[in-house]
CSV table of C-alpha atoms and ligand atoms in Angstrom, one decimal:
chain,number,residue,atom,x,y,z
A,68,MET,CA,1.4,-16.4,5.1
A,69,GLU,CA,-0.4,-14.9,8.1
A,70,GLU,CA,2.8,-15.0,10.4
A,71,MET,CA,4.2,-12.7,7.9
A,72,TYR,CA,1.8,-10.0,8.8
A,73,VAL,CA,2.0,-10.8,12.5
A,74,GLU,CA,5.7,-10.1,12.3
A,75,TRP,CA,5.2,-6.7,10.9
A,76,SER,CA,6.5,-4.6,13.8
A,77,ARG,CA,9.7,-6.7,13.9
A,78,GLN,CA,10.2,-6.1,10.1
A,79,ALA,CA,9.6,-2.3,10.7
A,80,ARG,CA,12.1,-2.3,13.6
A,81,SER,CA,14.8,-4.0,11.7
A,82,ALA,CA,14.2,-1.7,8.7
A,83,LEU,CA,14.8,1.3,11.0
A,84,GLU,CA,17.9,-0.3,12.5
A,85,LYS,CA,19.7,-0.6,9.1
A,86,PRO,CA,22.1,2.2,8.2
A,87,VAL,CA,21.0,4.1,5.1
A,88,PRO,CA,23.0,3.6,1.9
A,89,VAL,CA,23.6,7.1,0.6
A,90,ARG,CA,23.6,10.8,1.9
A,91,PHE,CA,22.6,13.5,-0.5
A,92,ASN,CA,24.5,16.7,0.0
A,93,ARG,CA,22.1,18.7,-2.0
A,94,GLY,CA,18.4,19.7,-2.3
A,95,ILE,CA,15.8,17.5,-4.0
A,96,ARG,CA,12.8,18.8,-5.8
A,97,SER,CA,10.6,15.8,-5.6
A,98,VAL,CA,10.7,12.1,-5.0
A,99,ILE,CA,9.6,9.7,-7.7
A,100,VAL,CA,8.6,6.1,-6.6
A,101,ALA,CA,8.6,3.5,-9.2
A,102,GLY,CA,7.2,-0.1,-8.4
A,103,MET,CA,4.3,-2.4,-9.2
A,104,GLY,CA,1.8,-4.1,-6.9
A,105,GLY,CA,3.0,-4.9,-3.6
A,106,SER,CA,6.1,-2.8,-4.0
A,107,GLY,CA,4.3,0.1,-5.7
A,108,ILE,CA,1.9,0.7,-2.9
A,109,VAL,CA,5.1,2.1,-1.0
A,110,GLY,CA,4.9,5.1,-3.4
A,111,ASP,CA,1.0,5.5,-2.8
A,112,VAL,CA,1.5,5.5,1.0
A,113,LEU,CA,4.4,7.9,0.8
A,114,SER,CA,2.4,10.2,-1.4
A,115,THR,CA,-0.4,10.2,1.2
A,116,LEU,CA,2.0,10.9,4.0
A,117,SER,CA,3.9,13.6,2.1
A,118,SER,CA,0.5,15.5,1.4
A,119,ASN,CA,-0.5,15.1,5.0
A,120,TYR,CA,2.8,16.1,6.5
A,121,SER,CA,3.7,18.7,3.6
A,122,SER,CA,6.8,16.9,2.9
A,123,LEU,CA,8.4,16.9,-0.6
A,124,PRO,CA,6.0,16.0,-3.5
A,125,VAL,CA,5.9,12.3,-4.2
A,126,ILE,CA,5.0,11.0,-7.6
A,127,THR,CA,4.2,7.4,-8.0
A,128,VAL,CA,5.1,5.6,-11.2
A,129,LYS,CA,3.2,2.2,-11.8
A,130,ASN,CA,4.2,1.3,-15.3
A,131,HIS,CA,7.4,1.1,-17.3
A,132,ILE,CA,7.7,4.7,-18.3
A,133,LEU,CA,10.1,7.1,-16.4
A,134,PRO,CA,8.1,10.5,-16.5
A,135,GLY,CA,9.5,13.1,-19.0
A,136,PHE,CA,9.7,15.6,-16.3
A,137,ALA,CA,12.1,13.7,-14.1
A,138,SER,CA,15.3,15.5,-13.9
A,139,ARG,CA,18.5,15.4,-11.9
A,140,GLU,CA,17.0,17.6,-9.3
A,141,ASP,CA,14.6,14.7,-8.4
A,142,LEU,CA,15.2,11.4,-6.6
A,143,LEU,CA,14.0,8.2,-8.1
A,144,LEU,CA,13.3,5.3,-5.7
A,145,VAL,CA,13.2,2.0,-7.8
A,146,VAL,CA,11.2,-0.5,-5.6
A,147,SER,CA,10.7,-4.2,-6.5
A,148,TYR,CA,10.7,-6.8,-3.8
A,149,SER,CA,11.8,-9.6,-6.1
A,150,GLY,CA,14.1,-7.0,-8.1
A,151,ASN,CA,12.9,-8.9,-11.3
A,152,THR,CA,9.9,-7.0,-12.4
A,153,VAL,CA,10.1,-5.9,-15.9
A,154,GLU,CA,8.3,-2.6,-15.8
A,155,THR,CA,10.4,-1.5,-12.7
A,156,LEU,CA,13.6,-2.6,-14.4
A,157,ARG,CA,12.7,-0.6,-17.5
A,158,VAL,CA,12.3,2.6,-15.4
A,159,PHE,CA,15.7,1.9,-13.7
A,160,ASP,CA,17.3,1.6,-17.2
A,161,SER,CA,15.7,4.7,-18.4
A,162,ALA,CA,16.9,6.6,-15.3
A,163,LEU,CA,20.4,5.2,-15.8
A,164,GLU,CA,20.4,6.7,-19.4
A,165,ARG,CA,19.1,10.0,-18.3
A,166,ASN,CA,21.4,10.2,-15.2
A,167,ILE,CA,18.5,10.6,-12.7
A,168,PRO,CA,19.8,10.2,-9.1
A,169,MET,CA,18.3,6.7,-7.8
A,170,VAL,CA,18.1,4.5,-4.9
A,171,ALA,CA,17.0,0.9,-5.6
A,172,VAL,CA,15.2,-1.3,-3.1
A,173,SER,CA,15.0,-5.0,-3.4
A,174,SER,CA,15.5,-8.3,-1.8
A,175,GLY,CA,17.8,-9.3,-4.7
A,176,GLY,CA,17.2,-10.0,-8.3
A,177,LEU,CA,18.4,-8.1,-11.4
A,178,LEU,CA,17.7,-4.7,-9.8
A,179,LYS,CA,20.4,-5.4,-7.1
A,180,THR,CA,22.7,-6.8,-9.5
A,181,ARG,CA,22.4,-3.7,-11.9
A,182,ALA,CA,22.3,-1.3,-8.9
A,183,TYR,CA,25.8,-2.8,-7.8
A,184,GLU,CA,27.2,-2.7,-11.4
A,185,HIS,CA,26.3,1.0,-11.8
A,186,GLY,CA,27.2,2.2,-8.3
A,187,ILE,CA,23.5,2.9,-7.3
A,188,PRO,CA,22.7,2.7,-3.7
A,189,HIS,CA,20.7,-0.1,-2.7
A,190,ILE,CA,18.4,-1.0,0.1
A,191,GLN,CA,18.5,-4.7,1.0
A,192,LEU,CA,15.1,-6.2,1.9
A,193,PRO,CA,14.8,-9.6,3.8
A,194,GLU,CA,14.5,-12.4,1.6
A,195,GLY,CA,11.8,-15.2,1.4
A,196,LEU,CA,8.7,-13.1,1.9
A,197,ALA,CA,5.7,-12.2,-0.5
A,198,PRO,CA,6.2,-8.5,-1.7
A,199,ARG,CA,2.8,-7.5,-0.2
A,200,ALA,CA,3.8,-8.9,3.1
A,201,SER,CA,7.1,-7.0,3.2
A,202,LEU,CA,5.5,-3.6,3.1
A,203,PRO,CA,7.1,-2.5,6.6
A,204,SER,CA,10.5,-3.4,5.2
A,205,MET,CA,10.1,-1.3,2.3
A,206,LEU,CA,8.2,1.6,3.8
A,207,TYR,CA,10.3,2.0,6.8
A,208,GLY,CA,13.5,1.5,5.0
A,209,VAL,CA,12.4,4.4,2.6
A,210,LEU,CA,11.2,6.5,5.4
A,211,LYS,CA,14.5,6.3,7.1
A,212,LEU,CA,16.4,7.0,4.0
A,213,LEU,CA,14.3,10.1,3.4
A,214,TYR,CA,14.5,11.1,7.0
A,215,GLU,CA,18.4,11.0,7.2
A,216,ASN,CA,18.6,13.0,4.1
A,217,ASN,CA,16.3,15.8,5.5
A,218,LEU,CA,13.6,15.0,2.9
A,219,LEU,CA,11.0,14.0,5.3
A,220,ASN,CA,8.9,16.6,7.3
A,221,ILE,CA,7.3,13.9,9.3
A,222,PRO,CA,8.7,14.0,13.0
A,223,PHE,CA,10.8,10.9,13.3
A,224,LYS,CA,8.9,10.2,16.7
A,225,ILE,CA,5.7,9.6,14.8
A,226,VAL,CA,7.7,6.9,12.6
A,227,GLU,CA,9.0,5.2,15.7
A,228,GLU,CA,5.9,5.3,17.7
A,229,SER,CA,4.0,3.7,14.7
A,230,VAL,CA,6.2,0.6,15.2
A,231,ASP,CA,5.2,0.2,18.8
A,232,PHE,CA,1.7,0.9,18.1
A,233,LEU,CA,1.9,-1.8,15.3
A,234,GLU,CA,3.1,-4.4,17.8
A,235,GLU,CA,0.6,-3.3,20.6
A,236,LYS,CA,-2.3,-3.7,18.1
A,237,THR,CA,-1.6,-6.9,16.3
A,238,GLY,CA,-3.9,-8.9,18.5
A,239,GLU,CA,-6.6,-6.6,17.9
A,240,ALA,CA,-6.1,-6.5,14.1
A,241,MET,CA,-6.2,-10.3,14.2
A,242,ALA,CA,-9.6,-10.2,15.9
A,243,GLU,CA,-10.9,-7.6,13.5
A,244,ALA,CA,-9.6,-9.5,10.6
A,245,GLY,CA,-11.4,-12.7,11.7
A,246,LEU,CA,-14.8,-10.7,11.8
A,247,ILE,CA,-14.1,-9.1,8.4
A,248,ALA,CA,-13.2,-12.5,6.9
A,249,GLU,CA,-16.3,-14.2,8.2
A,250,TRP,CA,-18.6,-11.5,7.1
A,251,VAL,CA,-17.1,-11.3,3.6
A,252,HIS,CA,-17.4,-15.0,3.2
A,253,ARG,CA,-21.0,-15.2,4.3
A,254,SER,CA,-22.2,-12.3,2.2
A,255,LYS,CA,-20.7,-13.4,-1.4
A,256,GLY,CA,-21.6,-10.2,-3.3
A,257,LEU,CA,-18.9,-8.1,-4.9
A,258,LEU,CA,-16.7,-6.5,-2.2
A,259,VAL,CA,-16.7,-2.7,-2.3
A,260,ILE,CA,-14.2,-0.8,-0.1
A,261,SER,CA,-16.0,2.4,0.8
A,262,THR,CA,-13.6,5.1,2.3
A,263,HIS,CA,-12.7,8.8,2.2
A,264,SER,CA,-9.8,11.0,1.3
A,265,PRO,CA,-6.8,11.1,2.3
A,266,LEU,CA,-7.1,7.2,2.6
A,267,GLU,CA,-6.8,6.4,-1.1
A,268,SER,CA,-3.7,4.4,-0.7
A,269,LEU,CA,-5.2,2.3,2.1
A,270,GLY,CA,-8.3,1.6,0.1
A,271,LEU,CA,-6.0,0.5,-2.8
A,272,ARG,CA,-4.0,-1.7,-0.5
A,273,GLY,CA,-7.3,-3.3,0.9
A,274,LYS,CA,-8.2,-4.1,-2.9
A,275,ASN,CA,-4.8,-5.5,-3.8
A,276,GLU,CA,-4.8,-7.7,-0.6
A,277,PHE,CA,-8.2,-9.2,-1.2
A,278,ASN,CA,-7.3,-9.7,-4.9
A,279,GLU,CA,-4.0,-11.4,-4.2
A,280,ASN,CA,-4.6,-13.3,-1.0
A,281,ALA,CA,-8.3,-14.1,-1.2
A,282,LYS,CA,-8.4,-14.1,-4.9
A,283,ILE,CA,-11.7,-12.0,-5.4
A,284,PRO,CA,-12.3,-9.0,-7.4
A,285,VAL,CA,-12.8,-5.8,-5.4
A,286,LYS,CA,-14.0,-2.2,-6.2
A,287,VAL,CA,-12.7,0.8,-4.2
A,288,ASP,CA,-14.9,3.9,-3.6
A,289,VAL,CA,-13.4,7.1,-2.3
A,290,ALA,CA,-15.3,10.0,-1.2
A,291,PRO,CA,-15.8,12.9,-2.0
A,292,GLU,CA,-14.6,12.1,-5.6
A,293,TRP,CA,-17.1,9.1,-5.4
A,294,MET,CA,-19.9,11.7,-5.2
A,295,HIS,CA,-19.1,13.0,-8.6
A,296,ASN,CA,-19.3,9.8,-10.6
A,297,ASP,CA,-19.5,6.4,-9.0
A,298,ILE,CA,-22.6,7.3,-7.2
A,299,VAL,CA,-24.6,7.4,-10.4
A,300,GLY,CA,-23.5,4.0,-11.1
A,301,TYR,CA,-25.5,2.7,-8.1
A,302,GLU,CA,-28.7,4.0,-9.5
A,303,GLU,CA,-29.1,1.2,-11.9
A,304,PRO,CA,-26.3,-1.3,-11.2
A,305,PHE,CA,-26.0,-4.1,-13.7
A,306,PHE,CA,-24.7,-6.3,-10.9
A,307,LYS,CA,-27.0,-6.7,-8.0
A,308,ASP,CA,-24.9,-8.1,-5.2
A,309,PHE,CA,-22.7,-5.8,-3.3
A,310,THR,CA,-20.9,-6.1,0.1
A,311,VAL,CA,-19.6,-2.8,1.5
A,312,LEU,CA,-16.5,-2.6,3.7
A,313,GLU,CA,-16.4,0.8,5.1
A,314,VAL,CA,-13.1,2.1,6.2
A,315,VAL,CA,-13.0,5.3,8.3
A,316,ASP,CA,-10.7,7.5,10.3
A,317,PRO,CA,-12.7,8.5,13.3
A,318,GLY,CA,-10.6,11.6,13.8
A,319,ASP,CA,-11.9,12.8,10.5
A,320,ARG,CA,-15.5,14.0,11.0
A,321,VAL,CA,-15.9,15.1,7.5
A,322,GLY,CA,-14.5,11.8,6.1
A,323,VAL,CA,-17.0,9.8,8.5
A,324,MET,CA,-20.0,11.9,7.4
A,325,LEU,CA,-19.1,11.3,3.8
A,326,VAL,CA,-18.8,7.5,4.4
A,327,ASP,CA,-22.3,7.8,6.2
A,328,PHE,CA,-23.7,9.4,3.2
A,329,MET,CA,-22.3,6.8,0.8
A,330,ARG,CA,-24.3,4.2,3.0
A,331,THR,CA,-27.4,5.8,2.3
A,332,ILE,CA,-27.0,5.4,-1.4
A,333,TYR,CA,-25.5,1.9,-1.2
A,334,GLY,CA,-28.5,1.1,1.2
A,335,ARG,CA,-30.6,1.0,-2.1
A,336,VAL,CA,-28.8,-1.9,-3.4
A,337,THR,CA,-27.4,-3.9,-0.4
A,338,LYS,CA,-27.9,-4.5,3.2
A,339,SER,CA,-24.4,-5.9,3.7
A,340,PHE,CA,-22.1,-3.5,5.6
A,341,HIS,CA,-19.2,-3.7,8.0
A,342,ARG,CA,-17.4,-0.8,9.3
A,343,LEU,CA,-13.7,-0.8,9.9
A,344,VAL,CA,-12.8,2.1,12.2
A,345,LEU,CA,-9.2,2.7,12.0
A,346,GLU,CA,-7.1,2.6,15.1
A,347,GLY,CA,-4.1,4.8,16.0
A,348,GLY,CA,-3.0,8.4,16.6
A,349,SER,CA,-1.2,9.5,13.5
A,350,LEU,CA,-2.0,8.8,9.9
A,351,LEU,CA,0.9,6.4,9.5
A,352,ASP,CA,-0.5,4.3,12.4
A,353,LYS,CA,-4.0,4.3,10.8
A,354,ILE,CA,-2.7,3.2,7.4
A,355,LEU,CA,-0.4,0.4,9.0
A,356,TYR,CA,-3.3,-0.8,11.0
A,357,GLY,CA,-5.7,-0.9,8.3
A,358,SER,CA,-3.2,-2.6,6.1
A,359,MET,CA,-2.7,-5.2,8.6
A,360,VAL,CA,-6.3,-5.9,9.1
A,361,PHE,CA,-6.7,-6.2,5.3
A,362,GLY,CA,-3.6,-8.5,5.0
A,363,LEU,CA,-4.9,-10.8,7.8
A,364,SER,CA,-8.5,-10.7,6.7
A,365,SER,CA,-7.8,-11.6,3.2
A,366,CYS,CA,-5.6,-14.5,4.2
A,367,LYS,CA,-8.3,-15.9,6.5
A,368,LEU,CA,-10.9,-15.4,3.9
A,369,ALA,CA,-8.6,-17.4,1.5
A,370,ARG,CA,-8.4,-20.3,4.0
A,371,MET,CA,-12.2,-20.3,4.5
A,372,ARG,CA,-12.4,-20.7,0.6
A,373,GLY,CA,-9.9,-23.5,0.8
A,374,ILE,CA,-7.4,-21.5,-1.2
A,375,ASP,CA,-3.5,-20.8,-0.7
A,376,PRO,CA,-3.2,-17.0,0.0
A,377,LEU,CA,0.4,-17.0,-0.9
A,378,LYS,CA,0.2,-18.3,-4.4
A,379,THR,CA,-0.5,-15.7,-7.2
A,380,ALA,CA,-0.3,-18.1,-10.3
A,381,SER,CA,-1.8,-15.6,-12.8
A,382,ILE,CA,0.7,-12.8,-11.8
A,383,GLN,CA,3.6,-15.4,-12.5
A,384,GLU,CA,1.8,-16.4,-15.8
A,385,TYR,CA,1.9,-12.6,-16.8
A,386,LYS,CA,5.4,-12.1,-15.5
A,387,LYS,CA,6.5,-15.3,-17.6
A,388,ALA,CA,4.7,-13.9,-20.7
A,389,ALA,CA,6.2,-10.4,-20.1
A,390,GLY,CA,9.8,-11.9,-20.0
B,1079,F6R,C1,2.5,-8.7,-4.0
B,1079,F6R,C2,2.8,-9.2,-5.4
B,1079,F6R,C3,2.7,-8.5,-6.4
B,1079,F6R,C4,4.1,-8.0,-6.8
B,1079,F6R,C5,4.1,-7.2,-8.1
B,1079,F6R,C6,5.5,-6.8,-8.4
B,1079,F6R,O1,2.8,-9.6,-3.0
B,1079,F6R,O2,3.1,-10.4,-5.3
B,1079,F6R,O3,1.8,-7.4,-6.4
B,1079,F6R,O4,4.5,-7.1,-5.7
B,1079,F6R,O5,4.1,-8.5,-9.1
B,1079,F6R,O6,6.6,-7.6,-8.1
B,1079,F6R,P1,7.8,-7.1,-7.3
B,1079,F6R,O7,7.2,-6.5,-5.9
B,1079,F6R,O8,8.7,-8.3,-6.8
B,1079,F6R,O9,8.4,-6.1,-8.0
């Protein structure tokens, strides 16, 4: 499983090399990204990037319901690595009924079949990966599609440079991942990822990676919203053991200050802290670096626990039950 993460820069490069499946000859009001779990995170990351670079609004749908406001002025990206996720397929079917312009993204499955049947453009993902480990294929495939359709306000240089950056930093990410895995393994308490806006999508990505690879529950705390609710929960916590993984963008002084403040509050209930300082120049670099560290550290933690990071038995159990 770890090799899949180590290959990320290669995945990103080959996604950027592929021709885009469609060119739109008209304006788009907003991009709606539908997907669950490891596929849905593409929408979260795009939404963070679009706020930061003032691109088109990006709305993320992580359920089976196509929003009522979706119209023919929008673009719906239907992302499912397997192409067989029931919620995502429901959104696809609703969009077909309502004639919403779409692009499907999958490695195969029913989504690919249905897209071909209905003449919906499809981005092909490499097969044989875990959805969560194929983030670069999905993200860069979509970034290229948006860029070539003039829907992305991010200078493409930033996108291309992030791939070189990822390649350069893989060794460092592995070393950092080793430290985090050992620290989490030793500390045992509930893992809390403490971070600051606009890193919500990265915090969520971290949670999902530790859930799925290391099979542990995780809580994500994001400042400054944290200061208006969660903070009170640490006054009299029901659970006593916490271990806090701080994630900061060193270029964001306010963000770092907020995470420092959070530590003063957590400090009343735990002494277990580790700080991941995100590397990189652009926000995209930082999100990818953090995601790679989370992927690798959660796999390493799984190995230390004698668990297979790849298997997600209960997700499969749910999918079987959901049909
Ligand atoms: C991640 C993972 C899950 C899936 C989710 C949706 O590796 O296994 O989070 O991403 O169950 O499935 P797909 O991505 O195939 O639509």
